[in-house]
């Protein structure tokens, strides 16, 4: 009998179905577990990060530039200010025919074609709803013309901002400096210093002088405006504003009237005059001529104008006060005399005979004194008073260049003074090692003689000379020159303290007195080289003249200033301090390529500035004289 095969196995089907259902449920549960886990991760674990990223897509921070700090002189006169300027700007999407409108405005306002070309380049890189500058720094006539026709130009508007301005033009360029547009190198430097975000809205940065040295204090801190934007980047509304913190105002030691007088005294000459407070190191005047107008650089100087400054034979870009390397000439004889006393090579009574020349044994050459017939018997006091070269030839040979160099470094020669502007050179204080390293040659005795009168390879800046003379005025105390008086305004001034370098020490205080008395004789003794310049001065003073050769003369050559080219004429030098008995100010003068010397050119220049200072800061003495005359 045939077995009958069942058509369906209900038990097997039920078991299979149940297995599939369980599998499907597990898959679904697993799927939803993953979804819920991911939701938890996104909504809980990553909430803060995702919320921030979401806000970044919705909220933008628009930087706001801080107002730059102001710069004042010691009497509250404004030296660097911020003035409003007006620019014509347009929102392209609000203008129907942008090219035609810009053409019409260019005709209305007499806009240069170069400015229109700049606008056309800029508008291609900006979104159509952003402001684009058409004309920067509009004058009053252009503002008035546009205001009268503004209804014809929808989408165009006049916007204001503050820019730096220097009211004294070229009078203070080498002191205050200037700001100019931020360039690629500035961006790289700021980024390396971690300061780039603070310049997010700034267009300019300090490039020179005080503006550069105190850039961080003057700039201030950037502010921000939080705005909501749509998916195209258009601002929908302002959410919050964090105002910028303006830069600190600063007050300089400078006196603008003394600065004006110093510049007037230099006139058309190339050179520098520095007047320094003997006790604090504060720079009351620091003139360098020729100069130039710093306002040219604020909004961008033209290529032709910059090239004319760069190629000028008068080098107006050079700050001669801190970058001009001059042979110091006889102005350093007081320090050398002090070294001679300290070393024991001479005493106050040591004398030599000066016939008008000096010879080194075994060398067939005579080194001439500036006075052809000589000074006769000379000691250190007379050598300073009358500026006897022969005495210093002899002294320098006894000392040697290395001992001279080491001692002069204590007065700051061969190194930067520390003045608070970046544009300073160390100049050259040579010694035998320096020459061998520089030229691969030995030092010769004849070169030591030249160093003994401040010539040869020796160079110094006027700032070094005024600092070194300050050491003489203070009997060894070395105060560092500085321009900054303090932060804030005169009524609420956070004054800075004077800074000092290690003092110059000698064995006997009497050595200082010997040199001091000799420097007083330079201006008061009838034989002093600056006597005629300081005759009948209403104050006492001490000083030293110098005449620096620009080119070397042979033994038999004669120098006649009127017969040589201007660039080969001598430099006139003077250093000094006043009043002699209790020094208040120190002065240094360097005037290039003149007909005359330290006694006839530089000393009278110093007298004129010291007269102005004395009358300005000691008016009571002049009132007494006037009352007596009445």
XYZ file of C-alpha atoms in Angstrom:
630
model
C 0.000 0.000 0.000
C 1.446 3.469 -1.069
C 2.262 5.963 1.768
C 0.583 9.357 1.352
C 2.912 12.389 1.484
C 1.397 15.295 3.338
C 1.038 18.491 1.309
C 1.994 20.932 4.172
C 4.016 20.647 7.390
C 2.389 23.135 9.693
C 4.804 22.570 12.531
C 7.840 23.214 10.346
C 6.261 26.314 8.839
C 5.369 27.616 12.252
C 8.897 27.059 13.477
C 10.393 28.754 10.389
C 8.068 31.736 10.658
C 8.787 32.162 14.342
C 12.529 32.132 13.638
C 12.166 34.758 10.926
C 10.023 36.974 13.134
C 12.513 36.763 15.961
C 15.350 37.594 13.560
C 13.440 40.555 12.143
C 12.630 41.817 15.618
C 16.280 41.519 16.659
C 17.373 43.388 13.505
C 14.795 46.111 14.077
C 15.681 46.410 17.732
C 19.374 46.538 16.821
C 18.692 49.147 14.134
C 16.703 51.346 16.478
C 19.338 50.845 19.171
C 21.978 52.185 16.764
C 19.734 55.090 15.807
C 18.941 55.908 19.418
C 22.597 55.547 20.370
C 23.623 57.871 17.583
C 20.904 60.320 18.533
C 22.147 60.243 22.115
C 25.704 60.798 20.911
C 24.679 63.746 18.747
C 22.182 65.269 21.160
C 24.071 64.709 24.407
C 27.741 63.842 23.923
C 28.358 66.179 20.959
C 25.796 68.811 21.900
C 28.235 71.591 22.778
C 30.390 71.079 19.705
C 27.469 70.795 17.290
C 25.702 73.744 18.876
C 28.836 75.842 18.351
C 29.160 74.692 14.746
C 25.520 75.463 14.177
C 25.939 78.920 15.612
C 29.020 79.410 13.437
C 26.798 78.877 10.435
C 24.222 81.282 11.819
C 26.221 83.811 13.879
C 29.244 85.772 12.666
C 31.626 87.989 14.617
C 32.332 91.269 12.839
C 35.523 92.880 14.234
C 35.529 96.543 15.292
C 38.820 98.447 15.153
C 39.928 100.219 18.361
C 40.803 103.901 18.394
C 44.558 104.405 18.442
C 46.068 106.090 21.505
C 47.081 109.744 21.220
C 50.626 111.070 21.648
C 51.376 114.277 23.591
C 54.477 116.261 24.436
C 55.433 117.018 28.042
C 53.226 120.114 28.091
C 50.115 118.463 26.671
C 50.525 119.496 23.038
C 49.024 116.888 20.717
C 51.693 115.333 18.486
C 49.689 112.492 16.901
C 45.910 112.557 16.611
C 43.035 110.667 14.985
C 40.949 112.609 12.471
C 37.731 111.523 10.754
C 37.898 110.881 7.028
C 35.003 110.182 4.715
C 34.798 107.598 1.957
C 32.192 106.952 -0.711
C 30.941 103.364 -0.570
C 28.357 101.329 -2.476
C 26.316 98.130 -1.971
C 26.323 96.689 -5.520
C 23.056 94.708 -5.233
C 21.161 97.932 -4.485
C 22.281 99.556 -7.743
C 20.479 98.820 -10.998
C 23.260 99.825 -13.414
C 26.458 99.856 -11.374
C 28.904 100.678 -14.196
C 26.874 103.656 -15.404
C 26.318 104.964 -11.883
C 30.033 104.771 -11.081
C 30.856 106.566 -14.333
C 28.400 109.355 -13.475
C 29.808 109.699 -9.944
C 33.376 109.779 -11.270
C 32.430 112.763 -13.451
C 30.568 114.459 -10.603
C 33.391 114.121 -8.074
C 36.416 114.270 -10.441
C 37.617 110.829 -9.374
C 40.948 109.754 -10.820
C 40.856 106.814 -13.288
C 43.255 104.863 -11.014
C 40.681 104.973 -8.202
C 37.970 103.645 -10.508
C 40.262 100.826 -11.625
C 40.891 99.892 -7.975
C 37.132 99.866 -7.352
C 36.468 97.622 -10.342
C 39.050 95.121 -9.082
C 37.676 95.184 -5.525
C 34.022 94.802 -6.491
C 34.782 91.476 -8.218
C 36.128 90.001 -4.983
C 33.258 91.125 -2.727
C 29.751 89.768 -2.251
C 27.117 91.998 -3.780
C 25.556 92.881 -0.432
C 28.870 94.084 1.104
C 30.111 97.670 1.104
C 32.789 98.436 -1.493
C 34.830 101.659 -1.402
C 34.557 103.847 -4.502
C 36.546 106.872 -3.257
C 38.676 107.068 -0.117
C 39.331 110.261 1.868
C 36.882 112.621 0.197
C 37.484 116.340 0.453
C 34.825 118.814 1.571
C 33.951 119.816 -1.972
C 33.369 116.206 -3.017
C 31.241 115.573 0.075
C 29.102 118.619 -0.711
C 28.666 117.655 -4.369
C 27.577 114.137 -3.539
C 25.218 115.262 -0.763
C 23.424 117.524 -3.234
C 22.938 114.679 -5.760
C 22.689 111.682 -3.416
C 19.030 111.052 -4.278
C 20.139 110.093 -7.807
C 22.491 107.393 -6.543
C 20.631 104.764 -4.465
C 22.968 102.268 -2.861
C 25.785 104.823 -2.499
C 26.608 106.387 0.877
C 29.307 108.346 2.694
C 30.971 106.448 5.559
C 33.318 107.877 8.217
C 36.349 106.408 9.986
C 39.339 107.704 11.954
C 42.839 107.914 10.495
C 46.162 108.969 12.017
C 47.320 112.524 11.471
C 50.522 114.335 12.438
C 49.826 118.060 12.866
C 53.514 119.060 12.929
C 54.286 117.352 9.616
C 58.069 116.859 9.153
C 59.047 118.375 12.517
C 58.738 115.100 14.447
C 59.026 112.335 11.867
C 62.235 110.846 13.266
C 60.828 110.905 16.802
C 57.139 110.036 16.598
C 57.418 108.090 13.353
C 54.246 107.126 11.510
C 51.689 104.391 10.840
C 51.072 102.869 7.425
C 49.015 100.123 5.831
C 49.536 96.603 7.135
C 51.509 94.582 4.597
C 52.299 90.907 4.169
C 55.403 91.052 6.359
C 53.407 92.704 9.144
C 50.795 89.959 8.938
C 53.464 87.256 9.142
C 55.157 88.912 12.118
C 51.866 89.456 13.982
C 50.876 85.846 13.336
C 54.203 84.579 14.721
C 53.697 86.747 17.819
C 50.116 85.541 18.288
C 48.766 89.076 17.906
C 47.135 88.795 14.475
C 43.521 88.367 15.748
C 43.819 91.741 17.494
C 44.324 93.361 14.063
C 41.240 91.813 12.442
C 39.704 95.238 11.750
C 42.858 97.394 11.638
C 44.176 98.889 8.424
C 47.419 100.416 9.725
C 50.282 99.632 12.088
C 53.217 101.593 13.529
C 56.157 101.515 11.138
C 58.682 103.922 12.653
C 59.684 105.771 15.796
C 57.438 105.919 18.847
C 54.516 104.615 16.781
C 56.413 101.380 16.158
C 58.161 101.010 19.525
C 54.924 101.393 21.528
C 52.623 99.796 18.930
C 51.166 97.273 21.365
C 50.191 99.984 23.875
C 48.920 102.468 21.280
C 46.873 99.997 19.232
C 44.309 98.892 21.820
C 42.137 95.744 21.740
C 39.759 94.795 18.966
C 35.997 94.693 19.634
C 33.315 92.532 18.037
C 29.742 92.762 16.831
C 27.783 89.466 16.874
C 25.410 89.322 13.914
C 22.960 86.705 12.646
C 23.353 85.818 8.985
C 21.322 83.723 6.563
C 22.630 80.858 4.436
C 24.033 83.341 1.897
C 26.001 85.263 4.493
C 23.723 88.324 4.550
C 23.359 90.032 7.918
C 19.868 89.572 9.303
C 20.234 91.276 12.677
C 22.762 92.317 15.323
C 22.740 90.141 18.417
C 25.414 91.681 20.643
C 28.237 94.207 20.596
C 31.497 94.073 22.554
C 33.074 97.514 22.157
C 36.801 97.746 21.390
C 39.252 98.956 24.032
C 41.063 102.074 22.810
C 44.846 102.233 22.891
C 46.683 103.992 25.701
C 47.521 107.657 25.322
C 51.198 108.381 25.926
C 53.120 111.491 26.949
C 56.650 112.094 25.706
C 59.482 113.963 27.413
C 59.700 116.027 24.245
C 59.074 119.787 24.338
C 57.646 120.812 20.978
C 58.973 124.377 21.273
C 62.517 123.145 21.881
C 62.092 120.673 19.027
C 60.942 123.489 16.756
C 63.933 125.621 17.767
C 66.421 122.778 17.225
C 65.051 122.179 13.726
C 65.152 125.895 12.985
C 68.801 126.062 14.083
C 69.783 123.222 11.753
C 67.977 124.920 8.883
C 69.015 123.522 5.510
C 72.030 121.712 6.974
C 72.205 117.960 7.334
C 72.690 116.977 10.938
C 71.198 116.430 14.354
C 70.718 118.205 17.677
C 69.694 116.408 20.879
C 68.811 117.989 24.225
C 68.456 115.582 27.161
C 67.423 115.954 30.790
C 70.627 115.260 32.725
C 68.865 113.562 35.665
C 66.139 111.462 34.045
C 67.483 110.901 30.538
C 64.291 112.401 29.090
C 64.810 113.667 25.536
C 63.565 117.261 25.345
C 64.470 117.712 21.681
C 65.737 115.333 19.011
C 66.024 116.982 15.621
C 67.318 115.286 12.476
C 67.446 117.107 9.154
C 66.426 116.832 6.443
C 63.098 115.215 7.226
C 59.842 114.442 5.413
C 56.096 114.510 5.999
C 54.918 111.324 7.785
C 51.320 111.942 6.663
C 52.378 110.793 3.182
C 52.663 107.222 4.489
C 49.401 106.935 6.432
C 47.142 106.143 3.485
C 49.859 104.934 1.144
C 52.705 106.903 -0.421
C 53.054 107.019 -4.185
C 55.888 105.109 -5.818
C 57.389 108.263 -7.319
C 57.383 110.133 -4.014
C 58.906 107.231 -2.111
C 61.555 106.759 -4.777
C 62.476 110.446 -4.507
C 62.994 110.053 -0.746
C 64.956 106.845 -1.180
C 67.275 108.230 -3.859
C 67.818 111.709 -2.406
C 71.506 112.480 -1.815
C 70.476 114.164 1.452
C 69.076 110.871 2.864
C 65.942 112.260 4.566
C 64.860 108.747 5.587
C 67.929 108.466 7.826
C 67.415 109.352 11.483
C 70.754 111.037 12.037
C 70.234 111.251 15.797
C 70.363 107.482 16.238
C 71.552 106.148 12.866
C 74.111 108.742 11.827
C 77.604 107.344 12.437
C 80.037 110.268 12.771
C 83.672 110.304 13.858
C 83.279 111.833 17.342
C 86.428 113.924 16.875
C 87.612 115.921 19.892
C 84.293 115.619 21.731
C 85.646 112.468 23.409
C 88.804 114.087 24.782
C 87.265 114.531 28.267
C 86.658 110.771 28.525
C 90.163 110.000 27.254
C 91.620 112.455 29.734
C 89.707 110.690 32.496
C 91.105 107.339 31.318
C 94.616 108.764 31.334
C 94.203 109.850 34.949
C 92.590 106.582 36.019
C 95.251 104.445 34.341
C 98.106 106.429 35.873
C 99.601 107.289 32.487
C 99.187 110.976 33.380
C 98.489 113.095 36.461
C 96.745 116.464 36.589
C 100.180 118.132 36.386
C 101.735 115.977 33.651
C 102.912 118.209 30.785
C 104.239 117.663 27.290
C 105.635 120.109 24.762
C 103.461 120.688 21.706
C 105.351 122.144 18.723
C 102.328 121.649 16.455
C 103.023 118.048 15.544
C 103.763 114.595 16.945
C 106.083 111.817 15.781
C 106.204 108.094 16.520
C 109.747 106.868 16.992
C 110.892 104.987 13.938
C 108.041 106.293 11.761
C 108.896 108.901 9.143
C 105.724 110.918 9.447
C 104.488 113.868 11.448
C 100.940 113.908 12.845
C 99.777 117.478 12.849
C 97.953 119.424 15.538
C 95.072 121.592 14.362
C 97.113 124.622 15.562
C 100.090 124.694 13.236
C 102.453 126.452 15.668
C 101.397 124.314 18.607
C 100.108 124.993 22.123
C 103.429 125.018 23.976
C 103.507 123.231 27.322
C 100.233 121.345 27.785
C 98.645 119.379 30.635
C 95.342 117.526 30.514
C 93.274 120.560 31.534
C 94.786 122.777 28.851
C 94.554 119.950 26.312
C 90.768 119.780 26.853
C 90.279 123.551 27.034
C 92.216 124.291 23.839
C 91.618 120.857 22.239
C 95.307 120.025 21.820
C 95.719 117.070 19.456
C 99.393 116.503 20.213
C 98.695 115.801 23.888
C 96.162 113.160 22.916
C 98.416 111.599 20.293
C 100.925 111.023 23.059
C 98.324 109.796 25.565
C 96.647 107.427 23.096
C 99.972 105.862 22.170
C 100.700 105.218 25.857
C 97.261 103.732 26.499
C 96.874 101.583 23.395
C 93.710 101.095 21.387
C 92.415 98.084 23.346
C 92.492 99.885 26.681
C 90.825 102.919 25.081
C 88.123 100.721 23.521
C 87.368 98.898 26.781
C 87.011 102.142 28.715
C 84.885 103.830 26.057
C 82.474 100.900 26.021
C 81.639 101.845 29.617
C 80.346 105.174 28.244
C 78.155 103.370 25.717
C 80.287 103.715 22.593
C 80.039 100.761 20.239
C 76.597 99.703 21.523
C 73.019 100.907 21.398
C 72.051 103.429 24.068
C 68.664 101.836 24.756
C 66.633 104.844 23.567
C 63.015 103.767 23.066
C 62.921 103.796 19.282
C 63.957 100.831 17.170
C 65.916 102.797 14.593
C 69.306 102.866 16.333
C 72.738 101.572 15.364
C 75.620 100.650 17.704
C 78.154 102.481 15.484
C 81.807 101.388 15.808
C 84.185 101.374 18.767
C 87.236 99.704 17.207
C 90.044 97.705 18.752
C 92.764 95.452 17.405
C 90.541 92.365 17.426
C 87.783 94.200 15.586
C 90.130 95.237 12.781
C 91.593 91.760 12.380
C 88.094 90.255 12.224
C 86.829 92.931 9.830
C 89.803 93.400 7.516
C 92.176 90.582 8.371
C 94.927 93.091 9.173
C 96.892 94.045 12.295
C 96.356 97.318 14.147
C 98.973 100.005 13.537
C 100.295 102.611 15.949
C 99.305 105.454 13.627
C 95.707 104.330 13.849
C 95.887 104.541 17.634
C 96.897 108.204 17.293
C 93.831 108.839 15.139
C 91.610 107.120 17.703
C 93.133 109.460 20.316
C 91.431 112.408 18.595
C 88.180 110.583 17.782
C 88.989 109.663 14.184
C 90.121 106.486 12.359
C 87.445 103.745 12.361
C 85.693 105.181 15.410
C 82.128 106.347 14.792
C 79.407 107.451 17.180
C 75.817 108.573 16.915
C 74.670 111.894 18.408
C 72.562 109.832 20.839
C 75.685 108.024 22.048
C 77.466 111.350 22.418
C 74.680 112.880 24.494
C 74.509 109.753 26.692
C 78.292 109.696 27.208
C 78.317 113.410 28.004
C 75.539 112.778 30.493
C 77.865 110.347 32.277
C 80.464 113.135 32.518
C 77.845 115.591 33.825
C 76.722 113.109 36.491
C 80.255 112.087 37.565
C 79.870 108.507 36.380
C 76.134 107.846 36.746
C 74.804 106.459 33.461
C 71.146 107.336 32.813
C 69.581 105.766 29.712
C 68.083 108.225 27.185
C 64.323 107.851 26.708
C 61.427 109.559 24.971
C 58.499 108.197 27.005
C 57.433 110.217 30.021
C 54.414 108.103 30.930
C 51.043 106.616 29.976
C 47.749 108.478 30.090
C 47.348 112.238 30.105
C 49.131 114.940 32.074
C 46.288 115.112 34.592
C 46.432 111.337 35.223
C 49.926 110.306 34.234
C 51.387 106.897 34.994
C 55.004 108.040 34.837
C 57.864 105.675 34.012
C 60.984 105.579 36.153
C 64.444 106.483 34.798
C 66.577 103.555 33.708
C 70.282 103.268 34.489
C 73.283 101.339 33.169
C 76.251 100.348 35.332
C 78.104 103.510 36.412
C 81.604 104.426 35.293
C 83.848 104.173 38.346
C 87.266 105.780 38.908
C 89.622 105.521 41.856
C 89.531 109.178 42.844
C 86.559 111.583 42.632
C 89.099 114.335 41.965
C 89.617 112.901 38.465
C 86.041 113.819 37.589
C 86.604 117.314 38.946
C 89.744 117.844 36.838
C 87.899 116.973 33.649
C 84.761 118.887 34.662
C 86.758 122.066 35.350
C 88.491 121.731 31.988
C 85.121 121.402 30.193
C 83.926 124.533 31.994
C 87.034 126.316 30.730
C 86.115 125.336 27.160
C 83.190 127.780 27.373
C 84.462 130.286 29.964
C 88.213 130.631 29.425
C 89.329 133.118 26.788
C 91.416 130.360 25.179
C 88.547 127.850 25.261
C 87.409 126.610 21.857
C 83.756 127.483 22.620
C 84.419 130.729 24.511
C 83.187 133.045 21.767
C 79.978 131.029 21.368
C 79.103 131.163 25.084
C 80.370 134.638 25.914
C 77.945 136.521 28.174
C 75.606 133.510 28.510
C 73.114 133.996 31.387
C 74.016 130.550 32.730
C 77.217 128.560 33.259
C 78.009 125.577 31.063
C 80.633 122.968 30.273
C 81.385 121.513 26.883
C 83.727 120.226 24.248
C 84.037 121.087 20.580
C 85.044 118.761 17.778
C 85.802 118.988 14.081
C 85.643 115.631 12.330
C 87.495 115.024 9.085
C 85.465 113.284 6.409
C 88.493 112.413 4.236
C 92.078 111.727 5.244
C 94.728 114.299 4.353
C 98.314 113.518 3.502
C 101.131 114.919 5.622
C 101.745 117.807 3.225
C 98.122 118.391 2.150
C 96.273 121.492 3.273
C 92.531 121.542 3.910
C 90.632 124.568 2.581
C 86.902 124.005 3.056
C 85.819 126.451 0.366
C 87.935 124.663 -2.242
C 86.668 121.096 -1.701
C 83.372 119.508 -2.685
C 80.656 119.857 -0.060
C 80.528 116.127 0.677
C 84.237 116.189 1.635
C 83.975 119.091 4.101
C 84.376 118.574 7.848
C 81.585 117.799 10.290
C 81.107 120.260 13.144
C 80.519 118.672 16.572
C 79.721 119.905 20.068
C 78.749 118.290 23.370
C 78.061 119.945 26.694
C 75.814 120.455 29.699
C 74.315 123.303 31.704
C 74.332 124.755 34.273
C 77.901 123.667 34.955
C 77.605 123.546 38.756
C 74.398 121.485 38.775
C 73.677 120.051 35.320
C 70.032 120.007 34.245
C 70.397 119.378 30.514
C 72.930 117.732 28.210
C 73.332 118.651 24.551
C 74.945 117.095 21.474
C 75.254 118.754 18.061
C 76.467 117.214 14.789
C 76.307 119.247 11.564
C 77.588 117.678 8.369
C 79.915 119.066 5.689
C 80.196 122.697 6.729
C 82.677 125.515 6.240
C 83.909 125.868 9.801
C 84.341 123.617 12.809
C 82.958 122.731 16.189
C 83.833 126.075 17.759
C 82.452 128.261 14.981
C 79.422 126.232 13.823
C 78.292 123.591 16.330
C 78.953 125.499 19.575
C 76.905 128.565 18.483
C 74.087 126.185 17.489
C 74.182 124.634 20.956
C 74.190 128.096 22.553
C 71.025 129.094 20.695
C 69.112 126.019 21.836
C 70.391 126.280 25.418
C 69.330 129.939 25.483
C 65.821 128.915 24.433
C 65.746 126.165 27.056
C 67.010 128.473 29.818
C 64.504 131.212 29.066
C 61.683 128.649 28.832
C 62.495 126.781 32.056
C 64.054 129.574 34.124
C 61.938 132.617 33.220
C 62.324 134.071 36.712
C 65.953 134.947 35.999
C 64.960 136.930 32.942
C 62.180 138.661 34.854
C 64.718 139.733 37.479
C 66.937 141.222 34.781
C 64.021 143.014 33.154
C 62.835 144.372 36.505
C 66.339 145.591 37.281
C 66.522 147.369 33.938
C 63.155 149.013 34.599
